[in-house]
Coordinates of N, CA, C and O in Angstrom, one line a residue:
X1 N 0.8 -1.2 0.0 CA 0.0 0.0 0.0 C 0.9 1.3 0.0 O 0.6 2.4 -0.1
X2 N 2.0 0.6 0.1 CA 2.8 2.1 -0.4 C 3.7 2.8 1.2 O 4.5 3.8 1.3
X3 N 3.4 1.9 2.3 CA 3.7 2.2 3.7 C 4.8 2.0 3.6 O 5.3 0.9 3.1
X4 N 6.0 3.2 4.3 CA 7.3 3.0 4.6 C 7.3 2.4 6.0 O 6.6 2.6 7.0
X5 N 8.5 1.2 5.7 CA 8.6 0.4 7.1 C 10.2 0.5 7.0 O 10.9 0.7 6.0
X6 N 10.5 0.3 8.5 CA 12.1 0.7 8.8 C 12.4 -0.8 9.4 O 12.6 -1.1 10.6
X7 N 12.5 -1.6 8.3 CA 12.8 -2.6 8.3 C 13.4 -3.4 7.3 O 13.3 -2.9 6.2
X8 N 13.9 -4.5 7.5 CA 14.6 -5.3 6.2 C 13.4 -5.7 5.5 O 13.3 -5.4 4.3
X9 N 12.1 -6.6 6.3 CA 11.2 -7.0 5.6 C 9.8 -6.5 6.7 O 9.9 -5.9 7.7
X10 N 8.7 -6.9 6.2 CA 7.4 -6.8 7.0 C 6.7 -7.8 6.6 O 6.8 -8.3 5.5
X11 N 5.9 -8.4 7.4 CA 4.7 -9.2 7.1 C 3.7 -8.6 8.4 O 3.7 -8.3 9.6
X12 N 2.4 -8.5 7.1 CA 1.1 -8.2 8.2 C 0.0 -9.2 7.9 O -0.1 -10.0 7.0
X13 N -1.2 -9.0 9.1 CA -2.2 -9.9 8.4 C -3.3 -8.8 7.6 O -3.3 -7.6 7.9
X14 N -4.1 -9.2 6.6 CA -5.1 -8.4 6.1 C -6.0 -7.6 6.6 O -6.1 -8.4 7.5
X15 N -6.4 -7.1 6.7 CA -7.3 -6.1 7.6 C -8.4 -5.3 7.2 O -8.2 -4.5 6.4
X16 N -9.6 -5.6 7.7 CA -11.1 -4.7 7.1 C -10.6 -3.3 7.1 O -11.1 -2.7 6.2
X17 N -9.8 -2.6 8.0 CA -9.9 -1.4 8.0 C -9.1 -0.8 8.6 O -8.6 -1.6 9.5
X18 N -8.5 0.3 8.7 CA -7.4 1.0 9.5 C -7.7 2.1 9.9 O -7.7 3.1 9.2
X19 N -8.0 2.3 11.4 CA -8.6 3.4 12.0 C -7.2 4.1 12.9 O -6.3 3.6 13.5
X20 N -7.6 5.6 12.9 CA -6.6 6.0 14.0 C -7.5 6.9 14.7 O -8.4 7.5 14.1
X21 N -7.2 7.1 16.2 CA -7.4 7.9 17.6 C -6.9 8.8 17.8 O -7.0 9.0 19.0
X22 N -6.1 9.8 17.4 CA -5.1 10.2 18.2 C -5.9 11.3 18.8 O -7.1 11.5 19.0
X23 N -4.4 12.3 19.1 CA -4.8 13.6 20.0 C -4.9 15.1 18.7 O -4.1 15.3 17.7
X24 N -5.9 15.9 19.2 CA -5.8 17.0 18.0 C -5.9 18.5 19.1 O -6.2 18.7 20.3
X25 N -5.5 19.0 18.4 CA -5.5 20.5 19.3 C -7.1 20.8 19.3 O -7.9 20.4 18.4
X26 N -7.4 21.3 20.1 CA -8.5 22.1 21.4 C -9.4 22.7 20.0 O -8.7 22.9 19.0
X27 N -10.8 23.0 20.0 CA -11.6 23.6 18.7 C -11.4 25.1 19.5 O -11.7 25.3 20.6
X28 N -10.8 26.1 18.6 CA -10.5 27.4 19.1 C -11.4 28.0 18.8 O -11.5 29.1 19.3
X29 N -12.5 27.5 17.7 CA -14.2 28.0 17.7 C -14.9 27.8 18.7 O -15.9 28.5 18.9
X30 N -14.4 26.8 19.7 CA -15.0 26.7 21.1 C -16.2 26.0 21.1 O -16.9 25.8 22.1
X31 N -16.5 25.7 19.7 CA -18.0 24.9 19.1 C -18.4 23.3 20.5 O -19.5 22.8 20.9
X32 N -16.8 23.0 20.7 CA -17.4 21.7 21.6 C -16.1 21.8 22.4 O -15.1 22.2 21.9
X33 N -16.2 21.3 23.5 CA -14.3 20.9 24.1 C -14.0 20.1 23.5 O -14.4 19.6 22.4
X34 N -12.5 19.5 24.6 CA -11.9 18.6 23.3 C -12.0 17.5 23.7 O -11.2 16.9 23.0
X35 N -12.7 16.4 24.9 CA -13.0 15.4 25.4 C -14.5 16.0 24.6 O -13.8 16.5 23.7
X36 N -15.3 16.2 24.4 CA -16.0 15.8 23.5 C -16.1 15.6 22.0 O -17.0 15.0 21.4
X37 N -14.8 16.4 21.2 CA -14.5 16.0 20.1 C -14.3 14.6 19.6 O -14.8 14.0 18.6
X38 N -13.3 14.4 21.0 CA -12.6 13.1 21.1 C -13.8 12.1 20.9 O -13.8 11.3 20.0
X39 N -15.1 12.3 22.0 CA -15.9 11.4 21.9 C -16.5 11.5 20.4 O -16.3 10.4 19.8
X40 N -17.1 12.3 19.7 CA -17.6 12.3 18.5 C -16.7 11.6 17.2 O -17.1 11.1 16.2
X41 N -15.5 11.8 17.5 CA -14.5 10.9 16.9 C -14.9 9.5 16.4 O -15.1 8.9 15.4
X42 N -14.9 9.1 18.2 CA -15.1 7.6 18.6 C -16.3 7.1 17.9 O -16.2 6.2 17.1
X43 N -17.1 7.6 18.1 CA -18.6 7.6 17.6 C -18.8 7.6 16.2 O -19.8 7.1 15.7
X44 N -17.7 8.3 15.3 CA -17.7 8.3 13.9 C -16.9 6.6 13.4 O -17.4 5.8 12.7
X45 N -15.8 6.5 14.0 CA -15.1 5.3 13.8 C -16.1 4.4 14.1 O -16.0 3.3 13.4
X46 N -17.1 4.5 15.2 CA -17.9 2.8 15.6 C -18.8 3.1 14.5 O -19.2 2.0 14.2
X47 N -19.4 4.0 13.6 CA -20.6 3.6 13.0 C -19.8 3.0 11.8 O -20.4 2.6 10.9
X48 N -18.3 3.0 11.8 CA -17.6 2.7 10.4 C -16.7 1.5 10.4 O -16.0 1.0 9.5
X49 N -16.9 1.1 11.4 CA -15.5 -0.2 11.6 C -16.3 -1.4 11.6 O -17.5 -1.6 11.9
X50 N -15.1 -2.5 11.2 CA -16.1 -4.0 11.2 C -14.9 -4.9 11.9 O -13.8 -4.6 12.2
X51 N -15.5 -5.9 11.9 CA -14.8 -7.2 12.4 C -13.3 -7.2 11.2 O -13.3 -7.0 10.0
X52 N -11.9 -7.6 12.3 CA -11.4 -7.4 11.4 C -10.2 -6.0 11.1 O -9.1 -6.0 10.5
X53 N -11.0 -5.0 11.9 CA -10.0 -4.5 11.7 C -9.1 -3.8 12.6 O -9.1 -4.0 13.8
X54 N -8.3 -3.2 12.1 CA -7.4 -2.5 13.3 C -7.8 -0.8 13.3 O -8.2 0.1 12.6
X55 N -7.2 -0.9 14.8 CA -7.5 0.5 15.1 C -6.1 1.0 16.2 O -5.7 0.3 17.2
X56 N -5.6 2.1 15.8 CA -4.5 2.8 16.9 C -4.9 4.0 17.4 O -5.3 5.0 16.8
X57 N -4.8 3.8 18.8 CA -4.9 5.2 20.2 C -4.0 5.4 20.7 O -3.4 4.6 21.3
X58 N -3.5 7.1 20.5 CA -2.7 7.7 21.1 C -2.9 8.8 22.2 O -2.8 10.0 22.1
X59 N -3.2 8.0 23.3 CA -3.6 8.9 24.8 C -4.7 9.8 24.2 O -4.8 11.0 24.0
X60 N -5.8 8.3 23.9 CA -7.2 8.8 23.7 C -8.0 8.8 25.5 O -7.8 8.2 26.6
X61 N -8.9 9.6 25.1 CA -9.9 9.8 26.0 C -9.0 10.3 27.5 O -9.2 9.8 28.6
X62 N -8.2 11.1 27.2 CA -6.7 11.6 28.1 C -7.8 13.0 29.0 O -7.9 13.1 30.2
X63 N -8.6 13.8 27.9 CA -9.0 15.1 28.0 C -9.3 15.5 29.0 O -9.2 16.7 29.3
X64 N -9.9 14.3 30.1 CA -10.6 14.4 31.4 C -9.7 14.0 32.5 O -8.5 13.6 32.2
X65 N -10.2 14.1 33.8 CA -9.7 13.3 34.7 C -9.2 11.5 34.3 O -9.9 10.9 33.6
X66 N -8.2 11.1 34.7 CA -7.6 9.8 34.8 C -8.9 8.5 34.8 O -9.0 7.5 34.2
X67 N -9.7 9.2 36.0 CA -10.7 7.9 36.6 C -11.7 7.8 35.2 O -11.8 6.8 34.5
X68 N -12.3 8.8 34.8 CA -13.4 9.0 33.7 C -12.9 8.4 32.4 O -13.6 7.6 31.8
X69 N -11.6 8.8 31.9 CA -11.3 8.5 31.1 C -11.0 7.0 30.8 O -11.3 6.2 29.9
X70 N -10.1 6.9 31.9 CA -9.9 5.1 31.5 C -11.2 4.5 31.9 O -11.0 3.3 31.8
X71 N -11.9 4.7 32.1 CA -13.4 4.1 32.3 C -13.8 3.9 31.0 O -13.9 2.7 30.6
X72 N -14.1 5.2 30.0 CA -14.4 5.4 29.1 C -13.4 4.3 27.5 O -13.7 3.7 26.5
X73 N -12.3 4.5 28.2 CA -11.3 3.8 27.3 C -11.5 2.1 27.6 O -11.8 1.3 26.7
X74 N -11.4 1.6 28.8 CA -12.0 0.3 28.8 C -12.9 0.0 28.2 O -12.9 -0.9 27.3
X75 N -14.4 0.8 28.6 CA -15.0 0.2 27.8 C -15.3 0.2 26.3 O -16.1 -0.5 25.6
X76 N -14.4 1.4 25.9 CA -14.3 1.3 24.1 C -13.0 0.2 24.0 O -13.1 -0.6 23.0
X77 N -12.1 0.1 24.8 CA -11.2 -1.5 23.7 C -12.0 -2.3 24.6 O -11.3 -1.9 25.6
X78 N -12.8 -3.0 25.1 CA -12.8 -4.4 25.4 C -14.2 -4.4 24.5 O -14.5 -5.6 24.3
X79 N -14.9 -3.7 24.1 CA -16.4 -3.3 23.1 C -15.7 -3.9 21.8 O -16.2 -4.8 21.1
X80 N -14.0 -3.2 21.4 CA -13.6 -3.5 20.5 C -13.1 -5.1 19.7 O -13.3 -5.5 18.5
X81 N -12.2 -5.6 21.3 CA -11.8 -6.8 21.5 C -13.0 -7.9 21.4 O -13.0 -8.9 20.8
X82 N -13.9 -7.5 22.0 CA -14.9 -8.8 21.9 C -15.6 -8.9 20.5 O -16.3 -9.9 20.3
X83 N -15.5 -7.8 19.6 CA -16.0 -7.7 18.3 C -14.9 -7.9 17.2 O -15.1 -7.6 16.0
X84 N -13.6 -8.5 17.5 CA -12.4 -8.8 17.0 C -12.0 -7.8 16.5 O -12.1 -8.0 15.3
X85 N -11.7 -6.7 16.6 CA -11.0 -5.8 16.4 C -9.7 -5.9 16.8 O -9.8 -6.6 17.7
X86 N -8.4 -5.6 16.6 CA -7.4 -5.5 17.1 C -7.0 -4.1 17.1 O -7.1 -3.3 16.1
X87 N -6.4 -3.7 18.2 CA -6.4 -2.6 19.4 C -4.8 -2.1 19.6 O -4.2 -2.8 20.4
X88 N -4.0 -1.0 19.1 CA -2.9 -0.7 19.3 C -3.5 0.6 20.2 O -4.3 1.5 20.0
X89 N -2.6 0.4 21.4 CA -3.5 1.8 22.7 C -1.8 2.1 23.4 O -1.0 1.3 23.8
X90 N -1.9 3.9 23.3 CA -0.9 3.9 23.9 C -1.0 5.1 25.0 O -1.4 6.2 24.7
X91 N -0.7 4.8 26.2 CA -1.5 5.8 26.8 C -0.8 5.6 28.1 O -0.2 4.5 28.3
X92 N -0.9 6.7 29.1 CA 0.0 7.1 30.7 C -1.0 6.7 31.6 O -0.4 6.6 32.6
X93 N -2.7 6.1 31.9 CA -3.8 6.0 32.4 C -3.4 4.7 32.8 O -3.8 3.8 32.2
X94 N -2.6 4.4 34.1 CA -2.3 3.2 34.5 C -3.6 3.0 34.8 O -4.0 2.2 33.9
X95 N -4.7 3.3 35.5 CA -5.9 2.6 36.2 C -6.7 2.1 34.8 O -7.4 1.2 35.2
X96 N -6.8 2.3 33.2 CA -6.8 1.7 32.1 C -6.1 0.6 31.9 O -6.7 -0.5 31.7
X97 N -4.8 0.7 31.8 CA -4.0 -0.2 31.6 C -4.4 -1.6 33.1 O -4.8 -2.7 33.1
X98 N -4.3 -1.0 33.6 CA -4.5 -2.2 35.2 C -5.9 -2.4 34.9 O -6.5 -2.7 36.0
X99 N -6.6 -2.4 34.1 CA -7.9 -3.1 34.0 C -8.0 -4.6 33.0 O -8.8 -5.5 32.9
X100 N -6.8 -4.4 32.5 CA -6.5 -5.3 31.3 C -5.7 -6.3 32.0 O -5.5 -7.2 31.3
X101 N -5.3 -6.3 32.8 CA -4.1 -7.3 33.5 C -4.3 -8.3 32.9 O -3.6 -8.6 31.9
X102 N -5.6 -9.4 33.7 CA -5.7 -10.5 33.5 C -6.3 -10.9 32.0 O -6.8 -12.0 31.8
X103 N -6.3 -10.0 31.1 CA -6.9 -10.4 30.0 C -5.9 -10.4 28.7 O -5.4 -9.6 28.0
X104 N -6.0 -12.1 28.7 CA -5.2 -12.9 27.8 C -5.2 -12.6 26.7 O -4.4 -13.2 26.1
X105 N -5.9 -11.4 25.9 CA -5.9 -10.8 24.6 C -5.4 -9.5 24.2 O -5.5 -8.9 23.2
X106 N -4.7 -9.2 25.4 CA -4.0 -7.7 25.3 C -2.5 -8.3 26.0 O -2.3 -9.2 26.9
X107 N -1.5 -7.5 25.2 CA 0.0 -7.8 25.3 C 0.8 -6.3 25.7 O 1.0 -5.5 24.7
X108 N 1.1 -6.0 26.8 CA 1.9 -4.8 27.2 C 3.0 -4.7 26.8 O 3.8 -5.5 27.1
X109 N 3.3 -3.6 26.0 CA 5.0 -3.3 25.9 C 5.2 -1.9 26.8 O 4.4 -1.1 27.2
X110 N 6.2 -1.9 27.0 CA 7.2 -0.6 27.6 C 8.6 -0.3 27.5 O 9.6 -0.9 27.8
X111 N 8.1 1.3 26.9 CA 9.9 1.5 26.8 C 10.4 0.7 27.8 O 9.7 0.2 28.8
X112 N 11.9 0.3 27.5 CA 13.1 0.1 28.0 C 13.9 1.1 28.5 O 14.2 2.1 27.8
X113 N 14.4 0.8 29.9 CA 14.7 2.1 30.9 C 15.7 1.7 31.7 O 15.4 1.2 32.8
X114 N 17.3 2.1 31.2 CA 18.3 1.4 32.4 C 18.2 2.1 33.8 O 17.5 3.1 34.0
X115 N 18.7 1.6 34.3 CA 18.8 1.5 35.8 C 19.1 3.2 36.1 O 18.6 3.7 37.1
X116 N 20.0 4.1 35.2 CA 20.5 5.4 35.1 C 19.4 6.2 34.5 O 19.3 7.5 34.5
X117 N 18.6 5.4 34.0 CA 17.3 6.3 33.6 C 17.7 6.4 32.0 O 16.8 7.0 31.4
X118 N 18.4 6.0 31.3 CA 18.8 6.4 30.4 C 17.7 5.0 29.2 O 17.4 3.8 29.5
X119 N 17.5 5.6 28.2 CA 16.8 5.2 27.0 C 17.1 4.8 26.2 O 17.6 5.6 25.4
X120 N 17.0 3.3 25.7 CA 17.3 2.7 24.5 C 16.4 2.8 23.4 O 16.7 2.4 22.3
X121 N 15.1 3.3 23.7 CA 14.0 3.6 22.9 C 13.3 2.0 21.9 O 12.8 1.9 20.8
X122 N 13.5 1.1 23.0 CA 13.1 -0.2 22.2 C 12.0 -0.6 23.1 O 12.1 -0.1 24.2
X123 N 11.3 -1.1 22.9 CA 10.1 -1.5 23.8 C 10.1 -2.9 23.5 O 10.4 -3.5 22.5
X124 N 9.6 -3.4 25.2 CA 9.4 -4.7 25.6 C 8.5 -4.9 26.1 O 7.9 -4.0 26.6
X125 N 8.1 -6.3 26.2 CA 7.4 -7.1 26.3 C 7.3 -6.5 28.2 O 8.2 -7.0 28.8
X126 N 6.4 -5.8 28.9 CA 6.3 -5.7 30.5 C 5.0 -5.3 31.1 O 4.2 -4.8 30.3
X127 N 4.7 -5.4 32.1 CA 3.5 -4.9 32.6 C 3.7 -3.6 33.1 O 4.7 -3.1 33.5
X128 N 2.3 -3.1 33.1 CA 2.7 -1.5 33.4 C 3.0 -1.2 34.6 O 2.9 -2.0 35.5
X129 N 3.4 0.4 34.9 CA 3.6 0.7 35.9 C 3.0 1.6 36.5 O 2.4 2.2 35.6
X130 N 2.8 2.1 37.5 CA 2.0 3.2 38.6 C 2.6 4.6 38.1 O 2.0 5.6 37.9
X131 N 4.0 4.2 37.9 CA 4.5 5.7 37.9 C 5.0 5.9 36.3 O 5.4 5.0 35.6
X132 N 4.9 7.6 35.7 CA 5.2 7.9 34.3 C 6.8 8.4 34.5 O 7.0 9.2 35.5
X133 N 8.0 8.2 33.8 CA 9.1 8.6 33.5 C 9.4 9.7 32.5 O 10.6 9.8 32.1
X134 N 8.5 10.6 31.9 CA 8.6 11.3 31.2 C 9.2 12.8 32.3 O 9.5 13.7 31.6
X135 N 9.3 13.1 33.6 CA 9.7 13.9 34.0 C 10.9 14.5 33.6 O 10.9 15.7 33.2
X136 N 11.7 13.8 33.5 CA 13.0 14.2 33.0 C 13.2 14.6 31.3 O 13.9 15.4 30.8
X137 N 12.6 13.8 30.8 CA 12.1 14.4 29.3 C 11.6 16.3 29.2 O 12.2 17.3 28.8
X138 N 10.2 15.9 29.9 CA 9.8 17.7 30.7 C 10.9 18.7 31.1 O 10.9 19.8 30.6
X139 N 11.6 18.3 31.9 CA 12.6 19.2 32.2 C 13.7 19.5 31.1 O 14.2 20.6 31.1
X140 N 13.9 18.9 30.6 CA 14.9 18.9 29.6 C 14.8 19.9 28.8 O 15.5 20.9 29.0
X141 N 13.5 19.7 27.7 CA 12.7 20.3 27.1 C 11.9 21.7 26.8 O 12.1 22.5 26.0
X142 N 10.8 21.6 28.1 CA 10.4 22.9 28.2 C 10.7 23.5 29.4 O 10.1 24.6 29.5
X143 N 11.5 23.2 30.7 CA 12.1 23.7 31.4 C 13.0 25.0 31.1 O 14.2 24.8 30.9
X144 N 12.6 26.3 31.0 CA 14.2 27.3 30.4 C 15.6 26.6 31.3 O 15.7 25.7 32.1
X145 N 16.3 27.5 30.8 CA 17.4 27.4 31.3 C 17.4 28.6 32.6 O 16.6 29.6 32.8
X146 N 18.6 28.1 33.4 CA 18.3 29.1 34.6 C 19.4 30.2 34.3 O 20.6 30.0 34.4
X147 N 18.9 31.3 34.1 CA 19.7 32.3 33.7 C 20.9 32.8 35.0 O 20.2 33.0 36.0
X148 N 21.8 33.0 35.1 CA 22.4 33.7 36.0 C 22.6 35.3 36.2 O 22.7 35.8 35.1
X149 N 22.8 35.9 37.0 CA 23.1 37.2 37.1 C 22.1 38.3 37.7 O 20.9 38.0 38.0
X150 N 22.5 39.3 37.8 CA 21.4 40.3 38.5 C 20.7 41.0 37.6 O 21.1 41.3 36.5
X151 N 19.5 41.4 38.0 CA 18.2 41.9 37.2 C 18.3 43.4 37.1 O 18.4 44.2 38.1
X152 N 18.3 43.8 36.0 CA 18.3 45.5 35.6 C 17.4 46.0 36.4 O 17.2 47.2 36.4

């Protein structure tokens, strides 16, 4: 289909459909928030998706509190999973993630993270965790720098 893959080879299985979730900036028309965008999204993808296909989330249904949302997100992938859909979900909502534990049809990966904190950027096969590692990323980034000297 024309998809660049950063690999020697690829093999996939066929698929009714290819859906994506992600995150979009805020409606600055103010017409709806954006946890309800989000939902109208979802709502457009279920009147369109079939058995079969795939779908990827990227820190969907994030917009609200933690508790609402992964509520909301469970019950859209396991709605999914029991209609064979297959489900790429990537998201910081441990109380989401910890709903899925015992369910033999979801497979957790997680960055890879040495001991120094430092990043190989490969992800493995692990179960999740309580706590997010992105702090030091944050600081890095959008933290200024701390200027020295006295103020005019």
């Amino acid at each position: 289909c024309g998809l660049f893959v950063a690999a020697d080879s690829f093999a996939a299985s066929v698929r009714s459909g290819l859906f994506s979730h992600y995150k979009r900036r805020e409606d600055r028309g103010m017409r709806s928030g954006k946890f309800d965008e989000e939902l109208v999204r979802m709502s457009t993808i279920a009147d369109d998706i079939r058995r079969g296909a795939l779908v990827l989330f990227n820190e969907s249904f994030a917009a609200t509190h933690e508790g609402e949302g992964s509520e909301i997100a469970r019950q859209v992938v396991t709605a999914l999973l029991d209609n064979d859909i297959t489900v790429f979900f990537v998201s910081h909502m441990y109380a989401f993630a910890r709903s899925f534990l015992d369910d033999d049809r979801v497979l957790f990966l997680r960055a890879e993270r040495d001991e120094d904190g430092a990043r190989s950027f490969r992800l493995r096969e692990a179960r999740p965790l309580p706590q997010s590692y992105g702090s030091d990323l944050y600081e890095r980034i959008f933290k200024p720098a701390a200027h020295g000297g006295a103020a005019a």
